[in-house]
XYZ file of C-alpha atoms in Angstrom:
751
model
C -43.226 -19.227 3.411
C -39.617 -19.405 3.287
C -38.112 -21.332 5.971
C -34.602 -21.569 6.842
C -31.774 -23.270 5.061
C -30.420 -25.640 8.310
C -34.057 -26.923 8.473
C -34.353 -27.993 4.612
C -32.186 -31.003 5.737
C -35.157 -32.362 7.825
C -36.402 -35.561 6.507
C -39.744 -34.766 7.464
C -39.804 -31.606 6.628
C -39.187 -31.990 3.141
C -41.807 -34.767 2.856
C -44.522 -31.824 4.373
C -43.441 -29.326 1.950
C -43.097 -31.801 -0.889
C -47.282 -32.575 -0.279
C -47.525 -28.827 -0.435
C -45.774 -28.670 -3.327
C -47.789 -31.338 -4.971
C -50.966 -29.314 -4.216
C -49.912 -26.153 -5.162
C -46.325 -25.238 -6.658
C -46.937 -21.871 -5.185
C -47.545 -22.925 -2.024
C -43.399 -23.367 -0.868
C -41.327 -20.375 -1.856
C -38.890 -20.854 -4.758
C -35.533 -23.012 -3.336
C -38.197 -25.599 -2.234
C -40.352 -25.827 -5.801
C -36.329 -25.691 -7.214
C -35.538 -28.856 -5.289
C -38.854 -30.838 -6.178
C -39.035 -30.624 -9.595
C -38.352 -33.302 -11.974
C -39.754 -36.154 -9.731
C -43.241 -37.227 -8.405
C -43.508 -38.831 -4.958
C -47.469 -40.607 -4.777
C -49.184 -41.522 -1.602
C -47.350 -44.019 0.765
C -49.299 -47.217 1.148
C -48.090 -49.577 4.406
C -45.480 -51.624 3.596
C -46.849 -55.007 4.227
C -47.241 -56.437 0.877
C -45.235 -56.469 -2.515
C -47.059 -55.146 -5.193
C -46.104 -52.744 -7.969
C -47.538 -49.478 -6.823
C -45.323 -50.307 -3.436
C -42.216 -51.488 -4.905
C -42.446 -48.008 -6.902
C -43.645 -46.068 -3.482
C -40.499 -47.360 -2.043
C -37.974 -46.634 -4.576
C -39.689 -43.163 -4.627
C -38.936 -42.732 -1.135
C -35.601 -43.586 -1.819
C -35.073 -41.139 -4.501
C -36.382 -38.520 -1.601
C -34.172 -39.505 1.089
C -31.313 -39.585 -1.658
C -32.415 -36.235 -3.043
C -32.491 -34.856 0.569
C -28.931 -35.866 1.186
C -27.543 -34.156 -1.971
C -29.493 -30.965 -0.984
C -28.315 -30.801 2.541
C -25.082 -31.190 1.424
C -25.142 -28.562 -1.398
C -26.647 -26.022 1.563
C -24.865 -27.336 4.887
C -21.663 -29.040 3.646
C -19.363 -25.905 4.023
C -20.439 -26.016 7.947
C -18.367 -29.068 7.994
C -15.712 -28.245 5.645
C -11.764 -28.915 6.481
C -11.004 -25.079 5.661
C -9.206 -24.187 8.687
C -5.628 -24.743 8.426
C -5.480 -24.494 12.636
C -8.523 -26.779 12.968
C -7.469 -29.930 14.861
C -10.938 -31.566 14.596
C -13.331 -31.394 12.110
C -16.578 -29.675 12.132
C -19.684 -31.630 12.834
C -22.892 -30.797 11.986
C -25.616 -33.201 12.992
C -28.203 -31.942 10.212
C -25.626 -34.280 8.042
C -26.014 -37.160 9.783
C -26.747 -39.641 7.740
C -29.773 -41.350 10.551
C -31.512 -37.617 9.124
C -32.184 -38.729 6.053
C -33.055 -42.528 7.077
C -29.943 -44.277 6.279
C -27.803 -46.816 8.659
C -24.532 -48.545 7.770
C -26.507 -51.266 6.125
C -27.201 -49.100 3.248
C -23.929 -48.120 2.465
C -23.645 -50.695 -0.822
C -27.237 -49.372 -2.058
C -27.204 -48.357 -5.868
C -28.770 -44.620 -5.670
C -28.286 -41.545 -8.224
C -29.737 -38.507 -8.137
C -30.284 -35.460 -10.944
C -28.642 -32.961 -8.861
C -25.439 -34.606 -8.362
C -23.015 -35.984 -11.078
C -25.945 -35.928 -13.632
C -27.712 -38.771 -12.344
C -25.174 -40.962 -12.421
C -25.473 -44.350 -10.790
C -23.424 -45.520 -7.466
C -23.127 -46.805 -4.276
C -24.850 -44.598 -1.141
C -21.057 -45.011 0.251
C -19.596 -43.740 -3.021
C -22.213 -40.553 -3.535
C -21.359 -39.198 0.528
C -17.436 -40.026 -0.220
C -18.090 -37.656 -3.038
C -20.458 -35.421 -1.966
C -17.727 -34.741 1.300
C -14.884 -34.568 -1.490
C -16.905 -31.839 -3.291
C -18.521 -29.832 -0.712
C -17.010 -30.549 2.518
C -13.555 -31.031 1.924
C -10.884 -27.744 2.003
C -13.322 -25.985 -0.224
C -16.547 -24.865 1.501
C -19.414 -23.228 -0.934
C -21.960 -21.155 -0.215
C -24.133 -20.306 -3.491
C -27.779 -21.856 -2.148
C -28.996 -18.537 -1.167
C -28.807 -18.109 -4.690
C -32.281 -17.153 -6.211
C -31.519 -17.920 -10.094
C -31.588 -21.602 -10.839
C -29.263 -21.531 -13.830
C -26.107 -19.929 -11.590
C -26.862 -21.901 -8.680
C -26.684 -24.696 -11.574
C -23.799 -23.427 -13.517
C -21.914 -23.201 -9.974
C -22.981 -26.769 -8.754
C -21.502 -28.285 -12.460
C -18.226 -26.596 -11.861
C -17.699 -27.522 -8.271
C -18.977 -31.224 -9.196
C -16.312 -31.058 -12.642
C -13.416 -29.691 -9.998
C -10.189 -31.988 -11.559
C -8.192 -34.202 -8.714
C -5.009 -32.682 -8.091
C -3.165 -35.554 -9.439
C -4.403 -34.706 -12.796
C -3.021 -31.214 -12.085
C 0.124 -30.838 -14.498
C 3.281 -30.924 -12.839
C 3.972 -27.315 -14.477
C 1.149 -25.915 -12.578
C 2.131 -27.316 -9.244
C 5.378 -25.991 -9.785
C 4.328 -22.313 -10.754
C 2.232 -22.584 -7.704
C 4.809 -23.599 -5.396
C 7.211 -20.583 -7.185
C 4.404 -18.376 -6.294
C 4.710 -19.476 -2.331
C 8.185 -19.215 -2.665
C 8.831 -15.848 -3.718
C 5.958 -14.710 -1.142
C 7.675 -16.526 1.450
C 11.456 -15.489 0.619
C 10.771 -11.578 0.388
C 8.929 -11.935 3.801
C 11.705 -13.836 5.595
C 14.466 -11.590 3.948
C 12.420 -8.507 5.314
C 12.426 -9.930 8.926
C 15.617 -10.672 9.079
C 17.353 -7.715 7.662
C 15.523 -4.694 8.398
C 14.577 -6.140 11.878
C 11.491 -4.439 13.600
C 10.525 -2.313 10.966
C 6.881 -2.189 10.725
C 5.918 -4.296 6.859
C 2.506 -6.041 8.060
C 3.548 -9.389 6.901
C 1.717 -11.653 4.629
C 3.225 -14.998 6.478
C 0.486 -17.285 7.144
C -1.183 -16.726 3.941
C 0.974 -16.755 0.969
C -1.552 -18.326 -1.033
C -2.879 -15.157 -1.628
C -0.466 -14.440 -3.828
C -1.243 -17.845 -5.698
C -5.131 -16.362 -5.996
C -3.508 -13.215 -7.104
C -1.394 -15.201 -9.884
C -4.560 -17.429 -10.991
C -6.860 -14.355 -11.729
C -4.409 -12.513 -13.831
C -3.083 -15.238 -15.851
C -6.887 -15.619 -16.900
C -7.133 -12.100 -17.348
C -6.140 -12.123 -21.154
C -8.056 -15.536 -22.433
C -11.221 -14.388 -20.433
C -10.971 -10.595 -22.217
C -9.676 -8.736 -19.592
C -7.304 -6.011 -20.061
C -6.985 -3.890 -16.627
C -7.266 -4.805 -12.774
C -8.011 -1.642 -10.658
C -7.051 -3.138 -7.695
C -7.461 -2.117 -3.558
C -6.189 -3.723 -0.429
C -5.125 -2.208 3.203
C -1.993 -2.801 4.911
C -1.495 -6.719 5.109
C 0.265 -7.944 3.154
C 0.660 -5.252 0.501
C 4.298 -5.110 0.419
C 4.317 -8.282 -0.922
C 1.950 -7.726 -3.070
C 3.845 -4.603 -4.765
C 7.341 -6.942 -4.879
C 5.493 -10.187 -6.704
C 2.379 -9.255 -8.516
C 3.111 -5.642 -9.483
C 6.523 -6.500 -9.627
C 7.635 -3.056 -8.434
C 11.457 -2.636 -8.395
C 12.904 -4.260 -5.198
C 15.437 -1.545 -5.115
C 12.943 1.078 -4.675
C 11.295 -1.085 -1.991
C 14.411 -1.549 0.269
C 15.615 2.244 -0.178
C 11.908 2.833 1.046
C 13.323 0.971 4.270
C 16.510 2.845 4.466
C 17.039 5.084 7.506
C 17.770 7.759 5.413
C 15.145 7.471 2.703
C 12.787 10.448 2.251
C 10.227 10.480 -0.639
C 11.408 13.145 -3.490
C 8.299 15.094 -3.796
C 6.866 17.838 -5.575
C 5.317 19.105 -2.732
C 3.020 16.922 0.317
C 4.090 15.516 3.310
C 3.835 11.783 1.656
C 2.809 8.403 2.950
C 4.075 5.110 4.794
C 5.220 2.679 2.416
C 2.527 0.191 2.842
C -0.157 3.092 1.898
C 1.162 4.046 -1.397
C -0.526 3.041 -4.789
C 1.368 1.712 -8.283
C 0.628 1.247 -11.558
C 2.035 -1.249 -13.825
C 1.992 -3.664 -17.027
C 2.419 -7.397 -16.199
C 3.758 -9.155 -19.308
C 2.657 -12.829 -19.116
C 4.414 -16.156 -20.131
C 1.252 -16.749 -22.877
C 2.465 -13.188 -24.505
C -0.787 -11.005 -22.901
C -0.554 -8.040 -20.863
C -2.203 -6.789 -18.033
C -2.331 -3.116 -16.599
C -2.335 -3.406 -12.972
C -3.722 -0.603 -11.190
C -3.442 -0.631 -6.982
C -5.029 2.452 -5.388
C -3.485 4.047 -2.323
C -5.649 4.003 0.632
C -4.965 5.014 3.956
C -5.417 3.582 6.954
C -8.916 3.591 7.586
C -9.814 -0.071 6.917
C -12.093 -0.784 3.711
C -12.715 3.196 2.907
C -10.840 2.937 -0.407
C -13.633 -0.160 -1.671
C -15.836 2.301 -3.224
C -13.307 4.533 -4.718
C -11.544 1.561 -6.279
C -15.081 0.800 -8.082
C -15.576 4.636 -9.163
C -11.914 4.197 -10.404
C -12.545 0.956 -12.275
C -15.918 2.098 -13.711
C -14.393 5.415 -15.454
C -11.852 3.222 -16.804
C -14.135 1.168 -18.075
C -15.647 4.156 -19.974
C -12.470 5.380 -21.174
C -11.797 1.584 -22.843
C -15.487 1.737 -24.468
C -16.899 -1.099 -22.570
C -20.078 0.385 -20.617
C -22.185 -2.212 -21.813
C -20.167 -5.479 -21.244
C -18.416 -4.036 -18.261
C -15.464 -7.303 -18.684
C -12.132 -5.732 -19.580
C -11.494 -3.778 -16.634
C -11.911 -6.397 -13.455
C -11.896 -4.654 -10.107
C -10.262 -6.895 -7.149
C -10.682 -5.978 -3.433
C -8.606 -7.993 -0.738
C -10.007 -7.744 2.463
C -9.049 -8.838 6.632
C -11.591 -10.756 8.103
C -12.555 -8.394 10.868
C -12.760 -5.370 8.784
C -15.041 -6.932 6.056
C -18.001 -7.633 8.157
C -17.562 -4.619 10.412
C -17.679 -1.670 8.310
C -20.465 -0.343 7.399
C -18.635 1.027 4.361
C -18.329 -2.316 2.709
C -22.478 -3.013 2.651
C -22.555 0.300 1.356
C -20.212 -0.914 -1.668
C -21.678 -3.743 -2.139
C -25.100 -1.947 -2.112
C -23.434 -0.485 -5.890
C -22.632 -3.261 -7.078
C -26.089 -3.883 -9.699
C -27.228 -0.446 -9.533
C -27.396 1.501 -12.855
C -25.101 4.214 -12.188
C -22.336 2.460 -10.298
C -22.293 -1.103 -11.439
C -18.649 -2.480 -12.597
C -19.899 -5.586 -13.985
C -18.815 -7.720 -10.510
C -16.211 -7.309 -8.377
C -13.826 -10.225 -7.223
C -13.559 -10.214 -3.262
C -10.534 -11.995 -1.388
C -10.836 -11.713 2.276
C -7.862 -12.898 3.879
C -9.121 -14.605 6.647
C -6.698 -14.666 9.499
C -9.324 -15.399 11.805
C -8.332 -12.451 14.176
C -8.139 -8.782 14.103
C -5.390 -6.938 16.052
C -6.177 -9.029 19.385
C -9.936 -9.598 18.641
C -11.170 -13.097 18.180
C -13.878 -13.977 15.831
C -16.330 -14.451 18.872
C -15.519 -10.645 19.620
C -15.575 -9.424 16.214
C -19.167 -10.436 14.782
C -22.286 -11.904 15.212
C -22.671 -14.380 12.216
C -20.853 -17.338 11.099
C -18.005 -15.746 8.603
C -17.118 -12.957 8.022
C -18.906 -12.975 4.789
C -21.951 -13.511 5.655
C -22.592 -9.749 4.586
C -22.264 -10.417 1.060
C -25.136 -12.756 1.094
C -27.272 -10.045 0.707
C -26.610 -9.219 -2.866
C -26.461 -13.087 -3.586
C -23.168 -13.190 -4.189
C -21.472 -16.677 -4.078
C -19.113 -17.288 -1.153
C -16.474 -20.140 -1.794
C -14.481 -20.598 1.762
C -11.101 -22.049 1.019
C -8.098 -23.699 3.265
C -5.117 -21.373 3.162
C -3.024 -23.901 3.087
C -4.064 -26.289 0.140
C -2.756 -24.284 -2.799
C -4.478 -26.513 -5.660
C -8.047 -25.451 -3.767
C -6.925 -21.736 -3.551
C -5.995 -21.962 -7.404
C -9.449 -23.744 -8.039
C -11.730 -21.093 -6.261
C -9.737 -18.345 -8.344
C -10.131 -19.989 -11.142
C -13.686 -20.180 -10.476
C -14.421 -16.839 -9.103
C -12.642 -15.261 -12.199
C -15.122 -17.540 -14.666
C -18.310 -16.198 -12.747
C -17.301 -12.703 -12.666
C -17.119 -12.694 -16.597
C -20.164 -14.819 -17.023
C -22.961 -13.208 -15.077
C -21.294 -9.668 -14.217
C -21.938 -10.108 -10.741
C -19.869 -9.707 -7.284
C -17.698 -12.572 -5.855
C -16.415 -13.940 -2.539
C -13.158 -15.892 -1.873
C -12.820 -16.359 1.713
C -9.531 -17.296 2.117
C -8.982 -19.066 5.605
C -5.130 -18.757 7.076
C -3.407 -17.550 10.065
C -1.300 -14.457 11.203
C 2.211 -16.116 11.782
C 3.235 -13.060 13.902
C 1.556 -10.077 15.252
C -0.714 -7.136 13.963
C 2.695 -5.759 13.306
C 6.074 -6.238 13.789
C 6.555 -4.626 16.630
C 3.808 -6.776 18.680
C 3.752 -9.594 20.899
C 0.573 -11.543 20.601
C 1.400 -14.504 22.774
C 0.031 -11.481 25.390
C -3.344 -11.832 24.346
C -3.835 -15.470 22.409
C -0.976 -18.068 24.312
C -2.601 -20.762 22.917
C -3.165 -19.970 19.215
C 0.246 -18.743 18.871
C 1.810 -21.682 20.737
C -0.404 -23.703 17.885
C 1.229 -20.937 14.871
C 4.830 -21.513 16.170
C 5.020 -25.333 15.421
C 2.980 -24.857 12.361
C 4.872 -25.374 8.867
C 4.513 -23.035 6.652
C 2.526 -23.459 3.320
C 4.986 -23.026 1.113
C 7.216 -26.116 3.078
C 4.170 -28.120 3.631
C 3.426 -27.784 -0.430
C 6.800 -28.473 -1.420
C 7.114 -31.238 0.957
C 4.074 -32.619 -0.765
C 5.456 -32.404 -4.587
C 8.812 -33.737 -3.150
C 6.850 -37.103 -1.835
C 4.536 -37.235 -5.134
C 8.159 -37.426 -7.128
C 7.026 -34.137 -8.719
C 10.127 -32.285 -7.791
C 13.567 -33.393 -7.159
C 15.065 -32.059 -4.224
C 17.748 -29.892 -6.608
C 14.824 -28.381 -8.193
C 13.089 -27.159 -4.823
C 16.525 -25.593 -3.989
C 17.160 -24.659 -7.020
C 14.481 -22.294 -6.786
C 14.905 -21.305 -3.160
C 18.429 -20.144 -3.830
C 16.998 -18.354 -7.490
C 14.727 -16.087 -4.917
C 17.447 -15.590 -1.946
C 20.061 -14.454 -4.270
C 18.094 -11.958 -6.098
C 17.084 -10.313 -3.223
C 20.469 -10.439 -1.514
C 22.241 -8.616 -4.520
C 19.531 -5.861 -5.322
C 19.863 -5.342 -1.477
C 23.583 -4.842 -1.945
C 23.163 -2.748 -5.120
C 21.161 -0.420 -3.031
C 23.577 -0.527 0.015
C 26.631 0.409 -2.509
C 24.617 3.701 -3.774
C 23.867 4.446 0.310
C 27.480 4.654 0.631
C 28.363 6.381 -2.305
C 25.806 9.136 -1.264
C 27.026 9.492 1.664
C 26.096 12.494 3.293
C 22.728 12.454 0.947
C 19.478 11.555 1.671
C 18.132 8.594 -0.596
C 15.669 9.741 -2.566
C 12.877 8.085 -4.522
C 13.508 7.615 -8.085
C 9.881 5.449 -8.889
C 6.534 7.443 -8.993
C 3.138 7.666 -10.975
C 2.644 10.779 -9.313
C 0.459 13.239 -11.790
C 1.856 16.276 -10.913
C -0.485 19.543 -10.690
C 0.026 23.015 -11.402
C 0.381 25.772 -8.960
C -2.906 27.076 -7.946
C -3.918 30.334 -9.089
C -6.888 33.224 -8.202
C -6.886 34.081 -11.983
C -9.845 32.816 -13.298
C -9.880 31.794 -16.842
C -12.817 33.100 -18.634
C -16.392 31.347 -18.190
C -18.725 33.559 -20.052
C -20.773 32.342 -23.223
C -22.439 34.064 -25.924
C -25.919 34.695 -26.359
C -26.139 32.355 -29.424
C -25.313 29.424 -27.265
C -27.616 30.804 -24.372
C -30.374 30.528 -26.787
C -29.372 26.829 -28.110
C -29.204 25.547 -24.639
C -32.605 27.128 -23.739
C -34.447 25.849 -26.474
C -32.597 22.343 -25.740
C -34.113 22.491 -21.754
C -37.668 23.423 -22.973
C -38.217 21.462 -25.677
C -39.639 17.832 -25.548
C -40.297 15.485 -28.697
C -43.748 15.083 -29.981
C -45.976 13.067 -28.116
C -44.135 13.582 -25.064
C -46.895 14.764 -22.106
C -45.242 16.738 -19.437
C -47.171 16.744 -16.645
C -48.896 20.264 -15.881
C -47.212 21.478 -13.277
C -43.772 20.815 -14.803
C -44.360 22.695 -17.867
C -45.661 25.545 -16.169
C -43.389 25.969 -13.455
C -39.845 24.674 -15.134
C -40.014 24.819 -19.219
C -42.519 28.072 -19.074
C -41.002 29.661 -16.765
C -37.333 29.087 -17.834
C -38.512 30.251 -21.184
C -40.075 33.322 -19.844
C -36.693 33.799 -17.622
C -34.590 33.986 -20.914
C -37.280 36.303 -23.170
C -36.802 38.902 -20.143
C -32.741 38.460 -19.510
C -33.585 37.548 -16.016
C -33.465 36.964 -12.786
C -32.024 33.655 -13.182
C -32.571 31.084 -10.165
C -30.068 28.953 -9.259
C -31.288 25.849 -10.468
C -31.418 27.772 -13.915
C -28.419 28.496 -13.607
C -27.005 24.998 -13.013
C -28.593 23.918 -16.157
C -27.033 26.415 -18.472
C -23.637 25.700 -16.970
C -24.304 21.985 -17.595
C -25.305 22.879 -21.241
C -22.408 25.198 -22.019
C -20.071 22.261 -20.911
C -21.931 20.012 -22.702
C -21.569 21.786 -25.642
C -18.110 22.490 -25.930
C -17.612 18.390 -25.415
C -16.720 18.097 -21.735
C -19.083 15.160 -19.904
C -21.002 15.324 -16.656
C -21.495 13.313 -13.955
C -24.295 14.131 -11.128
C -24.796 11.793 -8.541
C -26.612 12.059 -4.916
C -30.023 11.092 -3.043
C -32.782 12.235 -5.329
C -30.325 14.263 -7.854
C -32.398 13.766 -10.942
C -35.026 16.110 -9.581
C -33.784 17.730 -6.653
C -33.877 17.807 -3.471
C -36.187 20.770 -3.169
C -37.995 19.642 -6.440
C -36.021 22.604 -8.592
C -33.703 20.581 -10.713
C -35.914 18.425 -12.935
C -33.002 17.864 -14.999
C -35.136 14.151 -15.957
C -38.800 14.702 -16.987
C -41.157 11.861 -16.973
C -44.309 11.325 -19.516
C -47.271 12.099 -17.340
C -48.885 8.915 -18.792
C -46.439 6.379 -19.680
C -43.402 7.292 -17.239
C -40.804 7.554 -19.825
C -37.891 9.613 -18.556
C -36.443 12.599 -21.619
C -33.655 14.407 -20.255
C -33.354 17.683 -22.186
C -29.283 17.962 -21.539
C -28.874 15.544 -23.456
C -30.669 17.248 -27.038
C -29.407 20.267 -26.875
C -27.729 19.693 -30.392
C -26.197 16.682 -32.290
C -22.810 16.904 -31.224
C -22.795 17.178 -27.693
C -20.715 15.448 -24.509
C -22.531 12.972 -22.697
C -24.700 13.753 -18.852
C -25.217 10.955 -16.896
C -27.413 11.829 -13.841
C -27.971 9.265 -10.919
C -29.892 9.069 -8.372
C -27.998 7.304 -5.497
C -28.870 4.895 -2.716
C -29.248 6.575 0.656
C -25.331 6.375 1.485
C -23.078 8.975 1.870
C -19.667 7.749 2.231
C -19.782 4.541 -0.372
C -21.198 6.698 -3.292
C -19.222 10.001 -2.644
C -16.091 7.429 -2.693
C -17.443 5.881 -5.857
C -17.832 9.391 -7.593
C -14.213 10.474 -5.981
C -12.806 7.624 -7.460
C -14.532 8.382 -10.904
C -13.307 11.926 -10.721
C -9.139 10.124 -10.286
C -9.479 8.093 -13.506
C -11.576 10.734 -15.644
C -10.218 14.553 -14.750
C -12.124 15.545 -18.345
C -15.175 14.823 -16.748
C -17.245 17.040 -14.692
C -17.828 14.761 -11.502
C -20.126 16.229 -8.697
C -21.395 14.287 -5.981
C -24.437 16.019 -4.164
C -25.417 16.034 -0.485
C -29.243 15.793 0.038
C -28.346 18.697 2.715
C -25.196 19.411 3.340
C -25.553 18.663 7.211
C -25.409 15.175 5.622
C -21.938 15.405 4.221
C -20.738 13.976 7.446
C -21.815 10.694 7.389
C -18.971 10.521 4.659
C -16.024 12.635 6.367
C -13.530 9.825 5.678
C -13.852 10.068 2.343
C -13.221 13.607 2.859
C -11.168 13.869 5.746
C -8.644 10.845 4.125
C -8.785 11.472 0.335
C -10.713 14.388 -0.607
C -8.279 16.573 1.392
C -5.657 15.230 1.940
C -4.466 13.111 -1.058
C -2.702 15.291 -2.942
C -0.230 15.848 -0.398
C -0.103 12.221 0.676
C 0.161 10.557 -2.923
C 0.576 13.721 -5.235
C -3.437 12.860 -6.429
C -5.210 15.592 -7.513
C -8.895 15.350 -7.495
C -11.683 17.954 -9.317
C -15.179 16.448 -7.704
C -17.223 19.140 -6.973
C -19.339 18.589 -3.712
C -22.559 20.326 -3.458
C -24.017 21.165 0.277
C -27.341 22.816 -0.542
C -27.817 24.471 2.888
C -29.054 27.072 5.082
C -33.016 26.175 4.435
C -34.406 28.128 7.614
C -36.988 26.741 10.155
C -35.674 23.330 9.422
C -33.989 22.567 12.525
C -30.650 21.781 12.998
C -29.867 19.097 10.540
C -30.972 21.288 7.407
C -29.658 24.312 8.066
C -25.656 24.137 8.170
C -23.302 22.029 5.457
C -21.309 22.660 8.564
C -18.636 25.085 6.747
C -16.262 25.730 9.252
C -15.594 21.992 9.266
C -14.279 22.146 5.275
C -12.325 25.527 6.135
C -10.441 24.040 8.774
C -9.504 21.654 6.173
C -8.246 23.974 4.026
C -4.276 23.963 3.560
C -2.110 24.649 0.742
C -4.266 25.350 -1.763
C -5.898 21.442 -1.573
C -9.894 22.576 -1.590
C -11.662 25.749 -2.825
C -14.804 26.424 -0.424
C -17.130 28.691 -2.524
C -19.587 29.997 -0.584
C -21.756 31.653 -3.515
C -24.717 34.339 -3.135
C -25.862 34.745 -6.665
C -26.871 31.904 -9.452
C -24.609 34.010 -11.604
C -21.878 32.760 -9.141
C -22.767 29.046 -9.352
C -22.519 29.435 -13.245
C -19.086 30.531 -13.767
C -17.760 28.302 -10.626
C -19.174 25.089 -12.114
C -17.576 26.136 -15.729
C -14.513 27.321 -13.703
C -14.068 23.793 -12.464
C -13.579 22.564 -15.993
C -11.506 25.656 -17.352
C -8.609 25.526 -14.653
C -5.597 23.748 -15.630
């Protein structure tokens, strides 16, 4: 029987569970079983003598209490951790009081040890409590005991216990951290004073995000990562563009110009904090890492599955589909949106699925403890904004954003965890928002006490600089030199931009740096899409043939394989599903790969496609379309989870990075496509206009199943027609199987 984590810290409950475990190890859940492995507790005699058995019993009882204390800290230490930079007092948890484990102040000098802490090293109880407090309840609060795999838990525990003391951190590392903070703060202050009132969604209060990003980046070359696929919302985006992707400051300042309009081929453009960017960072170590920041709409978290799909496609391009180590998905979230937006849960669900896994994602939650004007008590029903990630057993590291060394440590740990285990990991960066939601907002209207406190608080940059100065790691001259260097670079760049604007006089400032992909104009003239009879015969033979020993289910043999053979021999009539299979087969023979994804897609909602056959006895799958010829492209057919928004977003992202593949998403019924309306509205129909970002994704919307009620009869075609503008999409209301065949082929023949 499963029991709550909090209850496990109760000594009496531990003893009861231990007795059950002794009688039958299977009578308690795996968490208890792992806890009790390795030591035996005999029946406790009355303690009125000094026999050898009584001494052993007392020692065993003490060991149980010590192990219970260690386990409680591993499980609950995060609840009393000093992770909130604005907190005036430390959180308390009565379940972690020493009295809960039968200890008193007189026990502090007892010599104790535990196999669950520092390799059973002997120490006093006082030293053990101090060590547990430093590791599990200081600037880092770790949640990992919900992970079922004991090897994963043990790996995390050992890494946490071997965290180096901050005094052992090399000077070069500490100065590099300060440099990252100074760059971030100087950039924000410069924009705040030189472009007064303009929206930029400042990172101030969360500058250690740059420490996390730089730490992850610098681990990439040695860790085998060649590319980062990144997504984030508006908060701190300009800072990330300037200081992480190294986008030209000249371009950024030009975008702040009152006269600025983007130099677009077509379309409407978008605000500067929605724009994507691509760059190659060349590191001091000699390594290079490509970074791709996806464009995103204002709809928070909608970009998450798009980034995952892009990362999966990039892994295929880099021939890394087995281990998925070379391309790292990195998502930066806000606390309020991460717990509230359903697409986050949908995207997390994809993380370990065969057709959608990207080998693990590093999630960084910029937890400024407020969503516009909404406080956590109104924003969620859970303790943490990150609790949603527990459903996929992701480790979660809550960290005080005003402790740069702690942020660096958890970033190192998160990267290594992802590379080792291929799973998602979450960094919950506890910080604050120095100003309002945007630069025109006044936060003291709704949170006067909070913002009175924030106004008095020095920035993390100034706090860390003072720490280095006090420790003698940095001199006043060194610190002043760094600050002057950044300020001077910003001022000189702005002067250069102003000079250019003056020379242009009556001209509009133009955007001169773009990563856009330009698409040729639409034409109604179709490329040839017919195929030869010889090719048709090759496809049919492959579709209707199964390997020797493969036992086809009798009904499938009759209504699919035998029927397709007869249709071909008689020259028709071809049904829709057969026409689709022929179109797919012809593209595969031409070297064009295909990805088909959706609910029940391998069989088809209406039991018509049957693209995957299953042996009637063994259940072994067989895909006829993969066996048409020795040299052909690959088709990937995936039954998706019961999600529309995340799956369509994923497949859309895939199509962006792999335009030479036919990517199709199929709604179970066309009517259900509106569950993915945000992806359709904000990406598919508008991305080319906003971001010059075309996609060749195909949406299959089966409908017209008359008599089945209002949710199964219409794909709401009128909505798609309303969204047609400037040749952005093609709505194909097909009436014959032949049309379906040719339109699928035309999709990959177009320019």
